[in-house]
Structure formats: structure tokens, C-alpha cells
Coordinates of C-alpha atoms and ligand atoms in Angstrom, one line a residue:
M1 CA 0.0 0.0 0.1
R2 CA 1.2 3.6 -0.7
S3 CA 1.8 5.7 2.2
E4 CA 0.9 9.3 1.8
F5 CA 2.8 12.5 3.5
D6 CA 3.1 16.4 3.2
V7 CA 6.6 16.4 4.0
F8 CA 9.1 13.5 3.6
I9 CA 12.4 14.3 5.3
V10 CA 15.4 12.1 4.0
G11 CA 18.2 12.7 6.1
G12 CA 18.1 12.4 10.4
G13 CA 21.3 14.8 10.6
L14 CA 21.0 17.3 13.2
V15 CA 19.1 19.7 10.6
G16 CA 16.6 16.9 9.1
L17 CA 15.7 16.1 12.8
S18 CA 15.4 20.0 13.9
L19 CA 12.8 20.6 10.9
V20 CA 10.9 17.7 11.8
A21 CA 10.7 19.3 15.4
A22 CA 10.0 22.9 14.1
L23 CA 6.9 21.3 12.1
R24 CA 5.4 19.7 15.3
D25 CA 1.8 21.4 15.7
T26 CA 1.5 22.3 12.4
G27 CA -1.1 19.5 11.4
L28 CA 1.4 18.6 8.2
K29 CA 1.8 14.6 8.3
L30 CA 5.5 14.2 8.3
A31 CA 8.0 11.0 7.8
L32 CA 11.7 11.0 8.1
I33 CA 14.1 8.5 6.7
E34 CA 17.9 7.7 8.0
P35 CA 19.8 4.6 7.4
H36 CA 21.8 4.7 10.5
T37 CA 20.1 3.5 14.0
P38 CA 20.9 6.5 16.2
D39 CA 23.1 6.1 18.8
A40 CA 22.4 5.0 22.6
V41 CA 22.1 7.7 25.2
P42 CA 25.4 8.9 25.8
A43 CA 26.9 7.8 29.1
E44 CA 27.4 10.3 31.8
G45 CA 31.1 10.1 32.0
S46 CA 31.8 10.2 28.7
W47 CA 33.0 13.0 26.3
D48 CA 31.9 13.2 22.6
S49 CA 34.9 14.5 20.9
R50 CA 32.7 16.1 18.1
V51 CA 31.3 19.3 19.5
Y52 CA 29.3 22.0 17.9
A53 CA 29.4 26.1 19.0
I54 CA 25.6 26.7 18.8
S55 CA 24.5 30.5 18.5
P56 CA 22.3 32.0 21.0
G57 CA 19.7 32.3 17.6
S58 CA 20.0 28.4 16.9
A59 CA 19.9 27.9 20.9
A60 CA 16.4 29.6 21.0
F61 CA 15.1 28.0 17.8
L62 CA 16.0 24.6 19.2
E63 CA 14.0 25.2 22.5
R64 CA 11.2 26.7 20.4
C65 CA 11.6 23.1 19.0
G66 CA 11.4 21.7 22.4
A67 CA 14.8 19.8 21.9
W68 CA 17.2 22.5 23.4
Q69 CA 15.2 22.0 27.5
R70 CA 16.2 18.2 27.0
L71 CA 19.9 18.6 26.9
P72 CA 21.5 18.3 30.1
R73 CA 22.3 21.5 32.0
E74 CA 25.9 21.0 33.1
R75 CA 27.0 19.5 29.6
V76 CA 25.7 23.0 27.9
T77 CA 28.7 25.7 28.2
R78 CA 28.7 29.3 27.9
V79 CA 31.1 30.9 25.8
E80 CA 31.6 34.4 27.3
A81 CA 34.8 35.6 25.3
M82 CA 36.8 35.1 22.2
K83 CA 40.0 35.2 21.9
I84 CA 41.3 35.1 18.4
Y85 CA 45.3 35.2 17.5
G86 CA 47.1 35.9 14.1
D87 CA 50.2 33.6 13.2
D88 CA 52.0 36.8 15.1
T89 CA 51.0 35.9 18.5
H90 CA 50.8 39.3 19.7
A91 CA 47.9 40.3 17.1
C92 CA 44.9 39.7 19.0
L93 CA 40.9 40.1 18.4
E94 CA 38.7 39.9 21.3
F95 CA 35.2 39.8 21.6
G96 CA 33.3 39.7 25.1
A97 CA 29.5 38.8 25.6
Y98 CA 29.4 41.4 28.1
D99 CA 31.0 44.5 25.7
A100 CA 28.0 43.0 23.3
G101 CA 25.3 43.4 25.6
L102 CA 24.7 39.8 25.6
R103 CA 25.1 36.8 28.1
E104 CA 26.9 34.6 26.0
L105 CA 28.6 34.1 22.4
A106 CA 27.7 30.9 22.0
F107 CA 27.2 27.5 23.7
I108 CA 28.8 24.4 23.3
V109 CA 27.3 21.2 23.1
E110 CA 28.3 17.7 22.1
N111 CA 27.0 16.1 18.9
G112 CA 25.9 13.0 20.6
R113 CA 23.9 14.6 23.3
L114 CA 22.3 17.1 20.9
Q115 CA 21.2 14.3 18.1
H116 CA 19.7 12.2 21.4
A117 CA 17.4 15.4 22.0
L118 CA 16.7 16.0 18.8
W119 CA 15.7 12.0 18.0
Q120 CA 13.7 12.3 21.1
T121 CA 11.6 15.4 19.7
A122 CA 11.3 14.0 16.4
R123 CA 9.9 10.8 17.3
E124 CA 6.8 12.5 18.6
Q125 CA 6.1 14.2 15.6
A126 CA 6.5 11.8 12.3
R127 CA 6.8 8.6 11.0
I128 CA 10.3 7.4 11.1
Y129 CA 11.9 5.2 8.8
C130 CA 14.7 3.9 10.9
P131 CA 17.1 2.2 10.1
A132 CA 16.1 2.1 6.3
N133 CA 17.3 3.0 2.8
W134 CA 15.6 4.5 -0.7
T135 CA 16.6 3.4 -4.1
A136 CA 14.7 6.2 -6.0
V137 CA 13.1 9.4 -5.7
E138 CA 10.7 10.9 -8.7
F139 CA 9.3 14.3 -9.0
G140 CA 5.8 14.1 -10.4
A141 CA 3.2 17.1 -11.2
N142 CA 1.4 16.6 -8.1
S143 CA 3.4 14.7 -5.7
A144 CA 7.3 13.1 -5.5
S145 CA 7.6 9.6 -4.6
L146 CA 10.4 7.7 -3.2
T147 CA 10.8 3.9 -3.6
L148 CA 12.3 1.9 -0.3
E149 CA 14.6 -0.6 -0.3
D150 CA 11.8 -3.0 0.6
G151 CA 10.2 -1.8 -2.6
A152 CA 7.6 0.0 -0.5
E153 CA 6.3 3.2 -2.5
I154 CA 5.7 6.4 -0.5
A155 CA 4.3 9.8 -2.1
A156 CA 4.9 13.0 0.0
R157 CA 4.1 16.8 -1.7
L158 CA 7.7 17.8 -0.4
V159 CA 10.5 15.9 -0.4
V160 CA 13.5 17.8 1.8
G161 CA 17.2 16.5 1.2
A162 CA 18.9 16.9 4.9
D163 CA 21.0 13.9 3.7
G164 CA 24.5 16.0 4.0
A165 CA 27.1 17.2 2.0
D166 CA 27.1 14.1 -0.3
S167 CA 23.3 14.4 -0.9
R168 CA 21.6 11.8 -3.0
V169 CA 18.4 13.7 -3.1
R170 CA 20.3 16.2 -4.7
A171 CA 22.3 13.8 -7.1
Q172 CA 19.0 12.3 -8.4
A173 CA 17.0 15.7 -8.7
G174 CA 20.2 16.7 -11.0
V175 CA 20.7 20.1 -8.9
A176 CA 24.1 21.0 -9.7
V177 CA 26.9 21.8 -7.0
T178 CA 30.3 22.9 -7.6
P179 CA 33.0 21.4 -4.7
S180 CA 36.2 23.1 -3.8
E181 CA 38.5 20.3 -1.6
Y182 CA 40.5 22.4 1.1
R183 CA 42.7 19.5 0.8
Q184 CA 42.6 20.0 4.7
L185 CA 41.1 17.4 7.7
G186 CA 39.5 18.7 10.9
V187 CA 40.9 17.1 13.5
V188 CA 39.3 17.0 16.7
A189 CA 39.9 15.7 20.4
N190 CA 38.9 16.6 23.9
F191 CA 41.3 17.4 26.6
S192 CA 41.4 18.3 30.3
C193 CA 43.3 21.6 30.9
E194 CA 45.6 23.0 33.9
K195 CA 44.6 26.2 33.4
P196 CA 41.0 27.3 33.9
H197 CA 39.6 28.4 30.8
R198 CA 36.8 30.9 32.0
G199 CA 34.4 30.4 29.2
V200 CA 36.8 31.9 26.7
A201 CA 36.8 30.6 23.0
F202 CA 40.5 30.1 21.9
Q203 CA 41.3 30.6 18.2
W204 CA 44.6 30.4 16.7
F205 CA 45.1 31.7 12.6
R206 CA 48.6 29.6 12.0
R207 CA 50.2 29.2 8.6
D208 CA 49.3 25.6 8.8
G209 CA 45.7 25.8 9.7
V210 CA 43.3 27.0 12.5
L211 CA 43.4 25.9 15.9
A212 CA 40.3 26.0 17.9
L213 CA 40.0 25.2 21.5
L214 CA 36.5 25.4 22.6
P215 CA 35.6 25.4 26.4
L216 CA 33.6 22.5 27.7
A217 CA 32.2 21.6 31.3
G218 CA 34.8 22.0 33.8
S219 CA 38.5 22.2 33.4
R220 CA 38.0 20.6 29.6
V221 CA 38.6 21.6 26.1
S222 CA 37.2 20.4 22.8
M223 CA 39.8 21.1 20.0
V224 CA 38.9 21.5 16.1
W225 CA 42.8 21.9 14.2
S226 CA 41.9 22.6 10.7
I227 CA 45.1 21.5 8.9
A228 CA 46.8 20.1 5.8
Q229 CA 45.5 16.4 4.9
E230 CA 49.1 14.6 5.7
R231 CA 50.0 16.7 9.0
G232 CA 45.7 15.9 9.9
R233 CA 46.6 12.2 9.3
Q234 CA 49.5 12.3 11.3
L235 CA 48.1 14.3 14.4
A236 CA 45.5 11.8 14.5
A237 CA 47.5 8.8 14.5
L238 CA 49.7 10.6 17.4
A239 CA 50.0 8.4 21.1
A240 CA 48.2 10.9 23.8
S241 CA 50.7 12.6 24.8
E242 CA 52.4 13.5 22.0
L243 CA 49.2 14.6 20.6
A244 CA 48.8 16.5 24.0
A245 CA 52.3 18.0 23.6
E246 CA 51.7 19.1 20.0
V247 CA 48.4 20.9 21.0
E248 CA 50.1 22.4 24.2
S249 CA 52.8 23.9 21.7
A250 CA 50.7 25.4 19.4
S251 CA 48.1 27.3 21.3
H252 CA 51.1 28.6 23.2
G253 CA 50.5 26.9 26.7
A254 CA 47.4 29.3 27.0
L255 CA 45.6 26.4 28.9
G256 CA 48.9 25.3 30.7
A257 CA 49.5 21.1 30.5
L258 CA 46.6 19.2 28.3
D259 CA 45.5 15.7 29.1
V260 CA 43.7 13.6 26.4
I261 CA 40.2 12.5 27.2
T262 CA 38.5 11.8 24.0
P263 CA 41.1 10.3 21.3
A264 CA 41.1 12.3 18.2
A265 CA 38.9 12.0 15.1
A266 CA 39.7 13.5 11.6
F267 CA 37.0 15.0 9.0
P268 CA 37.5 16.0 5.3
L269 CA 36.8 19.6 4.7
R270 CA 35.4 21.1 1.7
L271 CA 33.5 24.3 0.5
Q272 CA 30.1 23.3 -1.7
R273 CA 28.6 25.5 -3.7
V274 CA 24.9 24.1 -4.5
K275 CA 23.1 26.5 -7.4
N276 CA 19.5 26.3 -6.2
F277 CA 18.2 25.1 -2.9
T278 CA 14.7 24.3 -4.4
R279 CA 13.3 22.8 -7.7
P280 CA 9.4 21.7 -7.7
R281 CA 8.3 19.5 -4.9
L282 CA 12.3 19.6 -3.7
A283 CA 13.9 22.1 -0.9
L284 CA 17.7 21.3 0.5
V285 CA 18.4 22.2 3.8
G286 CA 21.9 22.0 5.9
D287 CA 25.1 20.5 4.3
A288 CA 22.8 19.4 1.3
A289 CA 22.4 22.9 0.5
H290 CA 25.7 24.4 1.4
N291 CA 29.1 23.2 3.0
V292 CA 31.6 25.8 4.6
H293 CA 35.0 25.8 6.2
P294 CA 34.2 25.3 10.3
L295 CA 36.7 28.1 11.0
A296 CA 33.7 29.8 12.0
G297 CA 31.7 27.0 13.9
Q298 CA 28.7 28.2 11.8
G299 CA 27.8 24.9 9.7
V300 CA 25.2 23.5 11.4
N301 CA 23.8 27.1 12.1
L302 CA 23.2 27.9 8.8
G303 CA 21.7 24.6 8.9
F304 CA 19.3 25.3 12.0
R305 CA 18.4 28.9 9.7
D306 CA 17.6 26.7 7.0
A307 CA 15.1 24.8 8.7
R308 CA 13.6 27.7 10.7
E309 CA 12.9 29.2 7.5
L310 CA 11.2 26.7 5.9
A311 CA 9.4 25.9 8.8
A312 CA 8.0 29.4 8.7
V313 CA 7.3 29.6 4.7
L314 CA 5.4 26.2 5.3
T315 CA 3.6 27.0 8.5
G316 CA 2.6 30.7 7.0
R317 CA 1.6 29.7 3.6
G318 CA -2.0 30.4 4.0
L319 CA -4.6 29.3 1.3
Q320 CA -1.7 27.8 -0.7
H321 CA -2.1 24.0 0.7
D322 CA 0.3 22.4 -1.3
C323 CA 3.7 22.2 0.6
G324 CA 5.8 21.4 -2.7
D325 CA 4.6 24.4 -4.8
H326 CA 7.6 25.9 -6.3
A327 CA 6.9 29.6 -5.6
L328 CA 6.1 28.9 -2.1
L329 CA 9.3 26.8 -1.9
R330 CA 11.2 29.3 -3.7
R331 CA 10.3 32.0 -0.9
Y332 CA 12.3 29.9 1.0
E333 CA 15.3 29.9 -1.2
R334 CA 15.4 33.9 -1.3
A335 CA 15.1 34.3 2.5
R336 CA 18.1 32.1 3.2
K337 CA 20.6 32.8 -0.1
E338 CA 22.2 35.9 0.9
D339 CA 23.1 34.2 4.6
V340 CA 24.6 31.2 3.2
L341 CA 26.5 33.1 0.4
A342 CA 27.9 35.7 2.7
M343 CA 29.1 32.8 5.2
Q344 CA 30.6 30.8 2.5
F345 CA 32.4 34.2 1.2
T346 CA 33.8 35.1 4.8
T347 CA 34.9 31.6 5.7
H348 CA 36.5 30.8 2.2
A349 CA 38.3 34.2 2.1
L350 CA 39.5 33.9 5.8
Q351 CA 40.7 30.2 4.9
K352 CA 42.6 31.7 2.0
L353 CA 44.1 34.7 3.6
F354 CA 45.8 32.6 6.4
N355 CA 46.4 29.6 4.9
N356 CA 49.2 30.8 2.8
D357 CA 53.1 32.3 3.0
V358 CA 53.1 35.4 0.9
V359 CA 55.1 37.6 3.4
W360 CA 52.9 41.0 2.7
L361 CA 49.8 39.2 3.5
A362 CA 51.2 37.8 6.8
S363 CA 51.6 41.3 8.3
A364 CA 48.6 42.6 6.6
R365 CA 46.4 40.1 8.1
N366 CA 48.2 40.5 11.4
L367 CA 47.3 44.4 11.2
G368 CA 43.6 43.7 10.5
L369 CA 43.0 41.5 13.4
R370 CA 44.8 44.7 15.4
L371 CA 42.8 47.2 13.3
V372 CA 39.7 45.5 14.0
N373 CA 40.4 44.7 17.9
W374 CA 40.5 48.9 18.1
Q375 CA 36.9 49.3 16.6
P376 CA 34.3 48.6 19.1
Q377 CA 31.4 49.2 16.4
L378 CA 33.0 47.0 13.9
K379 CA 33.2 44.4 16.6
S380 CA 29.7 44.6 17.9
F381 CA 28.6 44.2 14.2
L382 CA 30.4 41.3 13.7
V383 CA 29.6 39.7 17.6
H384 CA 25.7 40.6 16.3
H385 CA 25.8 38.9 13.1
A386 CA 27.3 35.9 14.4
V387 CA 25.0 35.4 17.4
A388 CA 21.7 35.1 15.0
Ligands
FAD401 C1 35.4 19.5 12.2 C2 34.2 20.0 12.2 C3 33.9 20.9 13.2 C4 32.6 21.4 13.0 N1 32.2 22.6 14.0 C5 30.8 23.2 13.7 C6 30.3 24.2 15.0 O1 31.4 24.1 15.7 N2 29.3 24.9 14.9 C7 28.7 24.2 13.6 O2 27.5 25.2 13.4 N3 28.9 23.4 12.5 C8 30.3 23.0 12.6 N4 30.6 22.0 11.9 C9 29.8 21.9 10.6 C10 28.0 20.7 10.8 O3 29.2 19.3 11.4 C11 27.7 20.4 9.6 O4 27.2 21.5 9.0 C12 26.5 19.8 10.4 O5 26.5 18.3 10.5 C13 25.7 19.4 9.1 O6 24.3 18.8 9.3 P1 23.3 17.9 8.4 O7 22.3 17.6 9.1 O8 23.1 19.2 7.4 O9 24.1 16.8 8.0 P2 24.8 15.4 8.3 O10 25.4 15.9 9.6 O11 25.9 15.2 7.5 O12 23.6 14.6 8.4 C14 23.1 14.1 7.2 C15 22.5 12.7 7.6 O13 21.3 11.8 6.7 C16 21.8 10.7 6.6 N5 21.9 10.4 5.2 C17 23.1 10.4 4.4 N6 22.9 9.4 3.3 C18 21.6 9.5 3.3 C19 20.4 9.1 2.2 N7 20.9 8.6 1.3 N8 19.0 8.7 2.6 C20 18.9 8.9 3.9 N9 19.7 9.6 4.7 C21 20.9 9.8 4.6 C22 23.0 10.6 7.5 O14 23.1 9.2 7.8 C23 23.2 11.6 8.6 O15 22.5 11.2 9.5 C24 31.6 21.3 11.8 C25 32.2 20.7 11.1 C26 33.3 19.8 10.9 C27 33.8 18.6 9.8

């Protein structure tokens, strides 16, 4: 028998799950398909080396979705200040939440705990196919249809591609994508630290990449080091004590002695521009629609803003009953393009500016950091843009 839905979401990552949660109480018939069974509740003493800097705007969205309040409070760490250093360590740019009239600049949350909170919320809202896979999607005039691996056929007014950077939905819909590899890995690991972090997120724009140490509960920090592939593979393979020594030295001992508490893992980094976020009966969200360098910690925040906007367009569609109507979906695309292009431009430009050896550029970028640091109004503008 053919099942019918209003919205069929392909991909149960953070963004797809948040869209399900955002569409609660809309009366829309929702379904979600995800090939991987979600991980069990993370054990209390364990730490996930994959963490996200979640903007206050995204946190407010997740709270409206009913997911944020499911996170254990003691595992949500407020970022109260940021210190960004150039390759000349005297060049420093500092942002403080207090100076900008905010309570915090961001929250640091572990991936596993956020996934778990969103799964709990999504399960209450949608028909979930998981673990399950699909073989084909077709977009017709009045509905789209998805064929599951077991042969079952599902019809929906709208299919949402939330299946990540290598989106199969996007490929099958024939949406053009321009990938460009950074030839870098994002190496992540958690450490306990000797000196207190005081809610400060540290970032070093080094010639070999960008090193970030983000505050975690207690005297712990989470590292994201974006670095050339070969060097990244070497770092990830180091013994715990050697890795701690490398990070201690690269961070100029800012947090004193470090001890590894979660082993290193590495993720490939790329920039991906997708020409259209919508087609008739199709909308793309999250990494399926855009991929950015993690140096600004904004990838999933962009995705949450996609989910927030798409949910707002679908909820406010008035007399237009058809969720897959392209004129309606284009409203979503128009609303999201500028934010996404600006973030892709900024992160790409920063990555290129710092990831090269041209001497005059090295002086200019360090001077640039100092100049921005002396401009309170410009700093306030940057902060208010980042917390959206
Ligand atoms: C090292 C690193 C650090 C980062 N740090 C930050 C940060 O601090 N802040 C931030 O905002 N962002 C950060 N990001 C970016 C962030 O990780 C991504 O933007 C985010 O995970 C994208 O979420 P998503 O749900 O769109 O995609 P994914 O997380 O890729 O989820 C896609 C889901 O779709 C499923 N799927 C795949 N194929 C199919 C299919 N064919 N059918 C059905 N389902 C499918 C997958 O199993 C998965 O569950 C970082 C990225 C990296 C690499």
C-alpha cells in the first residue's frame, strides 16, 4: 500500500531532525528516513569529541522546537569571550559577550547529546523509517514519490533533502553543485586542561591551519584543528601524550598542561556551492544545500536557520495548501541565499588569507586583526551577526 505524507524528510542528522521538530503542531503529515540507527544515550562520564558552537539564535530555535530543554544543563557550556590570534601572537582580536550586551556569544554542545535530544523530539512528530534506505526518488506534477529498499512506495507533496554534503536526493534531482576541496582535515579531540578556560573560546590562525580550543564543562576543552591532510593524518595517529604536547605548544601554553580525554578523529573539509536550494517538490537544507569551512563554527547554525525558515514558510503558507508548490519553496530559497553566500564568502576568504605564505599578506592579516580589535562598533556588528 502507498503511504502519503505532506513532507518527507530524507536524512536524520541534526538539521533534518530539527526540521521535523520545527514542524510540530502544524497539522502536516511528516515522515523521516535515516539509514543509521541513532546512538544510545551517551553515558554520563563519556565525552563526545565532536562538538558544536551553537549560536544563541540557534539555541532559541531549538528551544522552540522542544529539544534544547532536553539537554543536560551541566553539559551546555557558555562561551563568554573569544580570543583570536594571528600567526604573530601579539595580534589578537577579542570579543566579549558583556561588551556586546549579551549573556553569551555561543554555547558548546556535544554532538551525541544534541542528536539524542532531537531524536526524542522528532519521534513524537513524524513517522520514522530507521534504519531504512531508499533506491529512487521521482518528482511528479502533483507529488513526489520515494521507493524504499524493500520496494514500498511513499508519496509526498514535498521531499526535503537533509542528507548531508554528499546528498543523494540532490544528485537524483539533478541539482548542480560546485565542490572545492580544501585538502584539509578537521582534527578533533577533547582535553582536560591545567588552567581554567573561564568560558573563553581560543582560536589561532596559524600558517599551517586554524586551531580552536572551545570551552567544555569543568576544566576541559574541545579542539578543532583544521590542517593540511597529511599533517592531519599524522596528528590523529599520534599517541595521546604526543598529541597533547603538540596542542600545548601550538596554543602557546594558554591553558597550561593538557591531557587527552577523548581520542582524536579527523573529518575532510570542503567548500560546496549548490546552485538551487529548491525545485518543484524539493527543498534542500543543511549540508545538502551548502558546505562551509568550520573555522567560524557556523555550518550547523546555517542549517538550523534553513530549517527555521523552511518551517516558517510552510507554516505561513495561508491558502496555498500544496507544500511542494515551487513559488512557495522559492520564498524559502530567497530568504536563505544571502546568509549562505555571505558565510561561504567570509569563511573561504579567511581560510585563503591565512593559509598562504606570502610575506606582505602575513603582515596585513596580523595588522587587520589589531585594527578590528580597536574598532568597538565593528566588533559589535560582527558579534551581532554571528549570534543570529
Ligand atoms: C571538524 C568539524 C567541526 C565543525 N564544527 C562546527 C561548529 O562548531 N558549529 C557549527 O555550526 N558547525 C560545525 N561543523 C559543521 C557541521 O558539522 C555540519 O554543518 C552539520 O553536521 C550538518 O548537518 P546536516 O544534518 O545538514 O548533515 P549531516 O550531519 O551530514 O547529516 C546527514 C544525515 O543524512 C543521513 N543520510 C546520508 N545519506 C542518506 C541517504 N541517502 N538517505 C537518507 N539519509 C541519508 C546521514 O546518515 C546523516 O544522518 C563542523 C564540521 C566539521 C567537519
